[in-house]
Coordinates of C-alpha atoms in Angstrom, one line a residue:
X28 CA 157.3 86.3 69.0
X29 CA 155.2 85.2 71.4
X30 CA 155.4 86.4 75.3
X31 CA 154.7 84.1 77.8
X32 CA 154.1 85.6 81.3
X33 CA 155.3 83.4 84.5
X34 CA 151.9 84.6 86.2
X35 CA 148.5 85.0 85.0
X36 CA 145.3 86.4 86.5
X37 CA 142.0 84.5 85.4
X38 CA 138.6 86.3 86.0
X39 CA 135.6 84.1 84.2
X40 CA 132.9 86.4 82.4
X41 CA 130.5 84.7 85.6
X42 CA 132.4 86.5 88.2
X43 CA 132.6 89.7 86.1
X44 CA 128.4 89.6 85.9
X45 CA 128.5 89.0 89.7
X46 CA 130.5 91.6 91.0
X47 CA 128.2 93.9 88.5
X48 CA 125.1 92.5 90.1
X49 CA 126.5 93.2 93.6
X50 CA 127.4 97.0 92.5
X51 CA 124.4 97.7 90.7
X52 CA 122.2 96.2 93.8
X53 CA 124.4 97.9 96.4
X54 CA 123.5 100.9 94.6
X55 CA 119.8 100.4 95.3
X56 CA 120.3 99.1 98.9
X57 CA 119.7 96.1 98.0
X58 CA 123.0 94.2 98.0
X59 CA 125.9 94.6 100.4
X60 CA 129.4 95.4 99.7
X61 CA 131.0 94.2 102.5
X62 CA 130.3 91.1 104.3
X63 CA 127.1 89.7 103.3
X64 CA 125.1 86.9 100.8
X65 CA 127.5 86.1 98.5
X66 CA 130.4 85.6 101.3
X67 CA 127.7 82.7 103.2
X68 CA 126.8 81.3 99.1
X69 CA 131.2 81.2 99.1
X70 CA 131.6 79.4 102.1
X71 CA 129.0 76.9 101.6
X72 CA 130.1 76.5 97.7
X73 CA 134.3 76.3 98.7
X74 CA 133.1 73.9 101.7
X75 CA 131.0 71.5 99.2
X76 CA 133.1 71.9 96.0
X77 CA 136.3 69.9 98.1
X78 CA 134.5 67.8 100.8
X79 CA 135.1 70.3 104.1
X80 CA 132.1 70.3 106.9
X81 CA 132.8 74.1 106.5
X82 CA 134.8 77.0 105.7
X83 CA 135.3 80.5 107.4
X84 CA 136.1 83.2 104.1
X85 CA 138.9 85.6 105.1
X86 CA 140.5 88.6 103.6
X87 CA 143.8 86.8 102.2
X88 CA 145.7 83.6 103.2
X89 CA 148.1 85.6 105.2
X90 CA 144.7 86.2 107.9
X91 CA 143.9 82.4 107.6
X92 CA 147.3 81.7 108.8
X93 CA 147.7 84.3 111.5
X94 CA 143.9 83.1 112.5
X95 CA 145.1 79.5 112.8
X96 CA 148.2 80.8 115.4
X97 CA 145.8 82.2 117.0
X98 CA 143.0 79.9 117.6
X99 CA 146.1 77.3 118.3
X100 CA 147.2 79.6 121.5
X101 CA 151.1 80.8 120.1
X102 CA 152.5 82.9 122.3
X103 CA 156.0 84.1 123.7
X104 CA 158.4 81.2 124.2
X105 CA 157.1 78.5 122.0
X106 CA 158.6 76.9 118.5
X107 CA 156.9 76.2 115.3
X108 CA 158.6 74.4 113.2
X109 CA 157.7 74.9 108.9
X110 CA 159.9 74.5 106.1
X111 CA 162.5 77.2 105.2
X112 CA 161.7 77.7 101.7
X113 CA 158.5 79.5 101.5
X114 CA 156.3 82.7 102.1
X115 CA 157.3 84.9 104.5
X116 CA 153.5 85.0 105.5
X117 CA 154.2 81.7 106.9
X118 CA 156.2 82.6 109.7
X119 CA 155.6 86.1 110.3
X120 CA 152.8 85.7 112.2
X121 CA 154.7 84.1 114.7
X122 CA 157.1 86.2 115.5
X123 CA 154.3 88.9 115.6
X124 CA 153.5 86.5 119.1
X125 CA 157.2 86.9 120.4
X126 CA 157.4 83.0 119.6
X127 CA 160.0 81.1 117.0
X128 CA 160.0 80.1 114.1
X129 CA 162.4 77.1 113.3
X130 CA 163.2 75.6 109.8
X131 CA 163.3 72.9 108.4
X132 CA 165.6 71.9 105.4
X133 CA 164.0 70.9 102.1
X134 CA 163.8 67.8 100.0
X135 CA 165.3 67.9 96.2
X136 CA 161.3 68.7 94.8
X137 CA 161.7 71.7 96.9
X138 CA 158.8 70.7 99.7
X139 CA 160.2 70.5 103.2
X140 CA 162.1 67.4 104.5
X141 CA 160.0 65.4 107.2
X142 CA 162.7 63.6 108.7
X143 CA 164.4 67.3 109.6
X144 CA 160.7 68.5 111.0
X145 CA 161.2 65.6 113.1
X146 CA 164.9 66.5 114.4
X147 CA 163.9 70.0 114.9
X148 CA 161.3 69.5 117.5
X149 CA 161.9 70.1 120.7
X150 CA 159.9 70.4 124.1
X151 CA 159.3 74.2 123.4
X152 CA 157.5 73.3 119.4
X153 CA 154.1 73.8 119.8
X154 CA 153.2 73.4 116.0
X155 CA 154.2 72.2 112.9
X156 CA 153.3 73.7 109.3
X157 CA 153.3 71.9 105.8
X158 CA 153.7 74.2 103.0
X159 CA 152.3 72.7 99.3
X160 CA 155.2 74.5 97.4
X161 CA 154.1 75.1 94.2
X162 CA 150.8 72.8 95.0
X163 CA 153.2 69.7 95.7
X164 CA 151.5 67.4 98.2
X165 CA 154.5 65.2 98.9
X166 CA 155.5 64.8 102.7
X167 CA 151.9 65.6 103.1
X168 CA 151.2 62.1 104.8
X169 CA 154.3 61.7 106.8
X170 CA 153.7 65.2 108.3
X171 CA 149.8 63.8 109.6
X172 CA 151.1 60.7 111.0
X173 CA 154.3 62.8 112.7
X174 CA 151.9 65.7 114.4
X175 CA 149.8 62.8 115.8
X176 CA 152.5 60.7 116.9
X177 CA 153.7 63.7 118.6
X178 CA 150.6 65.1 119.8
X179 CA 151.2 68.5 117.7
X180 CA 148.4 70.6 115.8
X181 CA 149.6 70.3 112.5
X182 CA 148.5 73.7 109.5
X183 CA 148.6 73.0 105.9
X184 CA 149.5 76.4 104.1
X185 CA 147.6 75.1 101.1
X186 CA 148.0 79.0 99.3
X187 CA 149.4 77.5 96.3
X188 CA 147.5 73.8 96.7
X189 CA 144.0 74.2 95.9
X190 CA 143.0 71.8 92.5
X191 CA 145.8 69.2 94.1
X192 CA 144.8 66.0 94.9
X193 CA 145.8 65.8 98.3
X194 CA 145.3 68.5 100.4
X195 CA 142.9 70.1 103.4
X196 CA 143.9 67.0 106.0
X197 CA 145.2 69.3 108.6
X198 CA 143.6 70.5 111.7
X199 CA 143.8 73.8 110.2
X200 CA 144.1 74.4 106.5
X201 CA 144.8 78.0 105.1
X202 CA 143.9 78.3 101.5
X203 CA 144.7 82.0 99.8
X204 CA 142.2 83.5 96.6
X205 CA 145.2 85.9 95.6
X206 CA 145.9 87.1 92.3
X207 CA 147.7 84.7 90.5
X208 CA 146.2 81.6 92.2
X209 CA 144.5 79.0 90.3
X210 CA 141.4 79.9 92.2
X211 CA 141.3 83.7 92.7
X212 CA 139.0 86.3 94.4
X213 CA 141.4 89.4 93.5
X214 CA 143.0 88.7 96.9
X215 CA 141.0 86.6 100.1
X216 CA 141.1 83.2 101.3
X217 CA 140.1 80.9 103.7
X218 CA 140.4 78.9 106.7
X219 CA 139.3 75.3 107.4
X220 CA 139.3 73.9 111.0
X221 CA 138.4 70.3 111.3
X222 CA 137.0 71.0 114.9
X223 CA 133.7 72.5 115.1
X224 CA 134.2 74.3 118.0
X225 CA 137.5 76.2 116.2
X226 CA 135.5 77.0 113.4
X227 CA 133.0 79.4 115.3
X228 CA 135.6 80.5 117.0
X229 CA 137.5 81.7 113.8
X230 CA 134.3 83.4 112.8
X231 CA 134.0 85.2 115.8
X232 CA 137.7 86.3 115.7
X233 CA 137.4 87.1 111.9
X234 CA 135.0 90.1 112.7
X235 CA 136.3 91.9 115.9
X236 CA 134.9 89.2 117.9
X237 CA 131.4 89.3 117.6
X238 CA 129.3 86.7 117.0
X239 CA 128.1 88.1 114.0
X240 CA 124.6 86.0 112.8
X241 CA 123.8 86.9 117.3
X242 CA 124.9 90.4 116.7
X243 CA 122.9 91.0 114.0
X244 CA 119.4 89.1 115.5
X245 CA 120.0 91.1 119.2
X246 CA 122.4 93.9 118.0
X247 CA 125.2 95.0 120.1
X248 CA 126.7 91.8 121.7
X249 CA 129.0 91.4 124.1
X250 CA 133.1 90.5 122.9
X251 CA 134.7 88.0 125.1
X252 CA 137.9 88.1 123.0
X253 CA 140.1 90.3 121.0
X254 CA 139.5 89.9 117.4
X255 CA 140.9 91.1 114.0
X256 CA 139.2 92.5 110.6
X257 CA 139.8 89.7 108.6
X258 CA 136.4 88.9 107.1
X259 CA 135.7 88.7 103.2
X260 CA 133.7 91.2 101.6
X261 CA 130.6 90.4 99.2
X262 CA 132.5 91.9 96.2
X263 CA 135.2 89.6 96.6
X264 CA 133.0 86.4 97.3
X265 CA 131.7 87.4 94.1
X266 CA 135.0 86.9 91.9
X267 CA 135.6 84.2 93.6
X268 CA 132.1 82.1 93.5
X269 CA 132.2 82.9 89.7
X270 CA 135.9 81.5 89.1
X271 CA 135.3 78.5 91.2
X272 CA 132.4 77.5 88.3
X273 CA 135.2 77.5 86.4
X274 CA 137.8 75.5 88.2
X275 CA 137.8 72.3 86.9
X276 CA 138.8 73.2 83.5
X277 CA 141.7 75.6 85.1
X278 CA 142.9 72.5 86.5
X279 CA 142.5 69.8 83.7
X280 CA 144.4 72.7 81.7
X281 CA 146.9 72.9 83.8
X282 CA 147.1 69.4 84.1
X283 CA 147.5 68.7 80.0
X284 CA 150.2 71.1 80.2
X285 CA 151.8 69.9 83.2
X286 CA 152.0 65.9 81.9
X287 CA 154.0 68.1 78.5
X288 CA 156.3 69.2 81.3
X289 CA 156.6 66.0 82.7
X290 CA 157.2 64.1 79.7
X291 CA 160.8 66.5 78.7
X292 CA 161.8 65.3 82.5
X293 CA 160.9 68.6 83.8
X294 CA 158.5 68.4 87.9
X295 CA 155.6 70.2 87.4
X296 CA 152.9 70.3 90.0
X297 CA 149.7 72.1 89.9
X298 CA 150.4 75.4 90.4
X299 CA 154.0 75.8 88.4
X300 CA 156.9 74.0 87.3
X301 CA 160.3 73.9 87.9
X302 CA 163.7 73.2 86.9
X303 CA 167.0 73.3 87.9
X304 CA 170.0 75.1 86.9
X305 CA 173.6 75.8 88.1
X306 CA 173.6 78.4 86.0
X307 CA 169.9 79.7 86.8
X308 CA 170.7 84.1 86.2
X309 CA 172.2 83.2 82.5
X310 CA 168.7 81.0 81.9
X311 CA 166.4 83.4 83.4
X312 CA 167.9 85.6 80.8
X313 CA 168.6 83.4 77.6
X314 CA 164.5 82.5 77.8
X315 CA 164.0 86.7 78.6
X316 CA 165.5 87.4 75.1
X317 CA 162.9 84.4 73.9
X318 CA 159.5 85.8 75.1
X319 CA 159.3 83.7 78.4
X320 CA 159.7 84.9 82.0
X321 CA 160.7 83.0 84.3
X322 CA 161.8 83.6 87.9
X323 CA 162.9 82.3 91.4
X324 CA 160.2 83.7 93.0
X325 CA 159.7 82.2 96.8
X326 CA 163.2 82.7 98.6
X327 CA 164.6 80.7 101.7
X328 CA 163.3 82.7 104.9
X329 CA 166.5 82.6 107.1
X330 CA 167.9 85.4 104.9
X331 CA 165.5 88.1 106.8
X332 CA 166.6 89.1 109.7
X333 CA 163.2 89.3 111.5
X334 CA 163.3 85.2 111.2
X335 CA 166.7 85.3 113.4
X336 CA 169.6 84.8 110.7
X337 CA 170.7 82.7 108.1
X338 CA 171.5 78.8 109.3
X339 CA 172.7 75.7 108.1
X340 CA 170.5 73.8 105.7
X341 CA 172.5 71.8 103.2
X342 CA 169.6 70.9 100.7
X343 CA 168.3 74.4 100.7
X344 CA 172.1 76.2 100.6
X345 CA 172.9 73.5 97.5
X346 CA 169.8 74.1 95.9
X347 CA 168.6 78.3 96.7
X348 CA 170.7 79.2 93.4
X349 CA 169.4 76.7 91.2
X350 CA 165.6 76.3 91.2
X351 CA 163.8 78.3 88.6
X352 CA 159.9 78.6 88.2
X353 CA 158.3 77.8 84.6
X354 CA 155.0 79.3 83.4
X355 CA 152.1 76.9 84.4
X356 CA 148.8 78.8 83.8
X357 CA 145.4 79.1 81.8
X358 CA 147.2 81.1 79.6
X359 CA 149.8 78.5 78.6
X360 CA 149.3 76.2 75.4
X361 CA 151.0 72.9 74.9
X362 CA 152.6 74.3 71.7
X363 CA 154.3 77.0 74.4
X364 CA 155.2 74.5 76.8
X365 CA 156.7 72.3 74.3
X366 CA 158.7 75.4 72.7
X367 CA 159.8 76.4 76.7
X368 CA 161.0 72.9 76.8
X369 CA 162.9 73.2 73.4
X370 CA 164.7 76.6 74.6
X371 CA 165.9 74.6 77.8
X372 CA 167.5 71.8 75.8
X373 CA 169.3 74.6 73.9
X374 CA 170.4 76.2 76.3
X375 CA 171.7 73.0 78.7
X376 CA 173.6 71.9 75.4
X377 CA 175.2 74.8 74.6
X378 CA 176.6 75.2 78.2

C-alpha cells in the first residue's frame, strides 16, 4: 500500500548543482556563503518571474512579516486586525511591539470574513492583514478596496500563496521559501513593498541597518536605525533560484490534481485541499490505517494565551473541529487523489 505524505519537500537537481557550485567556490574564495551573488540573481529572478518592481530576500516569512510591522511604524497601543485562523507568525510580531492583535472571524472556505475586518476596526487599528489560507485568494479584493477606503496599510501574508493567481496587491506582501512550500529555499522568504522608498528601507533594516551596496563601496557606514539579521544567505538563494526554474510545472501539477479534487466536490486551492468533517479525529484515522496522512494543521490563534484569550467567533468555533487538510503536492498522482477521494466516500457512507 501506498503512503501518501500530507507534506512534501521538492529540491530540483538545478538547485542541488547550485548550492554545490556555491560550496565548492566558497571553498576557493571565490563564492560567498552568506549574503552575496546568488541572493541579488534571487531577488531580481523572484521580482521578474511575478511582475514586482522588486523584492528584498529575507531569512523566512516570519522576518518579512515582522519587517513589514516595522517599516509600517506598530508600536504600543495600536490594533491590527488579521484573520483568526492562521500562523501564529502572523500576529506575533505584534505583540512583540506591546500592540494588539484583533481577529477576525472566517468565511466557510476557511479565509477570513471581510465584513467582520470591517466591524472590528476601530480608531486604535492601524493595519489590516490578509492571510491566503492554503493559497486561497478569495476576500483578496474586498480587503484592497476596504484598507483604501479606510486609509489603512493593508499586508498580504502570501506564505502559502505563491503560484495563485491573485496575489502580491498589497502595500506589503510577505511571501515564505519554507520547507514544504510550493516554492522552497529550505527555509527564507521575501518581502515586497510597493513603495520605493520602503523597499530600501527594508534592505537597510534587513542587515543591521546598514546600507549594505554604500557599506561595502566606503566601508563602515554610519546606522541611523536599529535593524535585525534578517537577510538571505547565498546558499539559500541557491535552492531557491534553482526550484523557481522549476515552478511552473509544480503548479500545473498541482493544478491537474487540484481540478480531480474539485470534481468529487472536495475545495482545493493551490497549496492543499480540504474537507470537512463532524467527525474529523475518526477520519484522520480511518485514511491513517489507508496510507494517507492528513491533518488539521493551522489552528485558530485565540487559543494562545500570548494573543489575549479565546473569543467569540461563530464561523471559526462551528468550524475549528471540522476542517481537515488533504495531500496537495508534487508528489501526489491523480490515481492517489482519486483513491483519497474514494476512501472519503467510504467513510461519509458508512457513518
Amino acid at each position: 500500500m501506498k503512503k501518501i505524505s500530507l507534506f512534501k519537500s521538492y529540491v530540483s537537481m538545478r538547485s542541488i548543482l547550485e548550492v554545490c557550485v556555491v560550496l565548492l567556490k566558497s571553498n576557493y574564495g571565490k563564492a560567498y556563503l552568506s549574503e552575496g551573488p546568488q541572493v541579488k540573481a534571487f531577488e531580481e529572478e523572484f521580482a521578474k518571474k511575478f511582475g514586482f518592481e522588486h523584492a528584498s530576500a529575507v531569512n523566512s516569512g516570519s522576518s518579512a512579516l515582522d519587517l513589514a510591522y516595522e517599516l509600517i511604524g506598530i508600536s504600543s497601543g495600536d490594533e491590527v486586525v488579521m484573520p483568526v485562523l492562521t500562523h501564529p507568525a502572523s500576529g506575533l510580531p505584534v505583540v512583540h511591539r506591546k500592540a494588539k492583535v484583533v481577529f477576525a472571524d472566517i468565511e466557510e472556505d476557511l479565509n477570513v470574513s471581510v465584513e467582520d475586518v470591517r466591524r472590528k476596526i476601530t480608531s486604535q487599528t492601524k493595519a489590516l492583514v490578509f492571510v491566503h489560507f492554503g493559497g486561497n485568494n478569495r476576500g483578496l479584493k474586498e480587503m484592497l478596496e476596504l484598507a483604501r477606503e479606510k486609509g489603512l496599510p493593508l499586508i498580504e501574508d502570501a506564505a502559502q500563496a505563491v503560484g495563485s493567481e491573485f496575489w502580491g496587491k498589497a502595500d506589503f506582501t510577505c511571501v515564505s521559501l519554507q520547507a514544504i512550500k510550493t516554492l522552497t529555499s529550505g527555509d527564507g522568504g521575501f518581502l515586497v513593498c510597493k513603495d520605493e522608498e520602503m523597499h530600501k528601507k527594508a534592505k537597510r533594516l534587513r542587515w543591521f541597518g546598514y546600507d549594505r551596496e554604500l557599506k561595502q563601496k566606503l566601508g563602515d557606514t554610519d546606522i541611523t536605525e536599529p535593524g535585525f539579521k534578517y537577510h538571505m544567505s547565498d546558499i539559500t538563494a541557491a535552492i531557491g533560484r534553482g526550484n523557481l526554474r522549476a515552478l511552473d510545472w509544480l503548479v500545473a501539477h498541482r493544478k491537474k490534481i487540484g481540478a480531480v479534487y474539485m470534481r468529487h466536490g472536495i475545495s482545493a486551492p493551490i497549496w492543499f485541499a480540504y474537507t470537512l468533517s463532524p467527525k474529523r479525529a475518526e477520519l484522520i484515522e480511518f485514511m491513517k490505517s489507508h496510507g494517507v496522512h492528513t491533518g488539521d494543521y493551522h489552528y485558530r490563534n485565540d487559543k494562545y494565551s500570548i494573543f489575549g484569550g479565546r473569543q467569540a467567533l461563530p464561523v471559526m468555533d462551528r468550524l475549528e473541529s471540522q476542517y481537515l487538510l488533504l495531500p496537495l503536492h508534487h508528489g501526489v498522482s491523480v490515481g492517489d487523489v482519486e483513491r483519497i477521494c474514494a476512501l472519503l466516500k467510504q467513510f461519509n457512507e458508512s457513518k
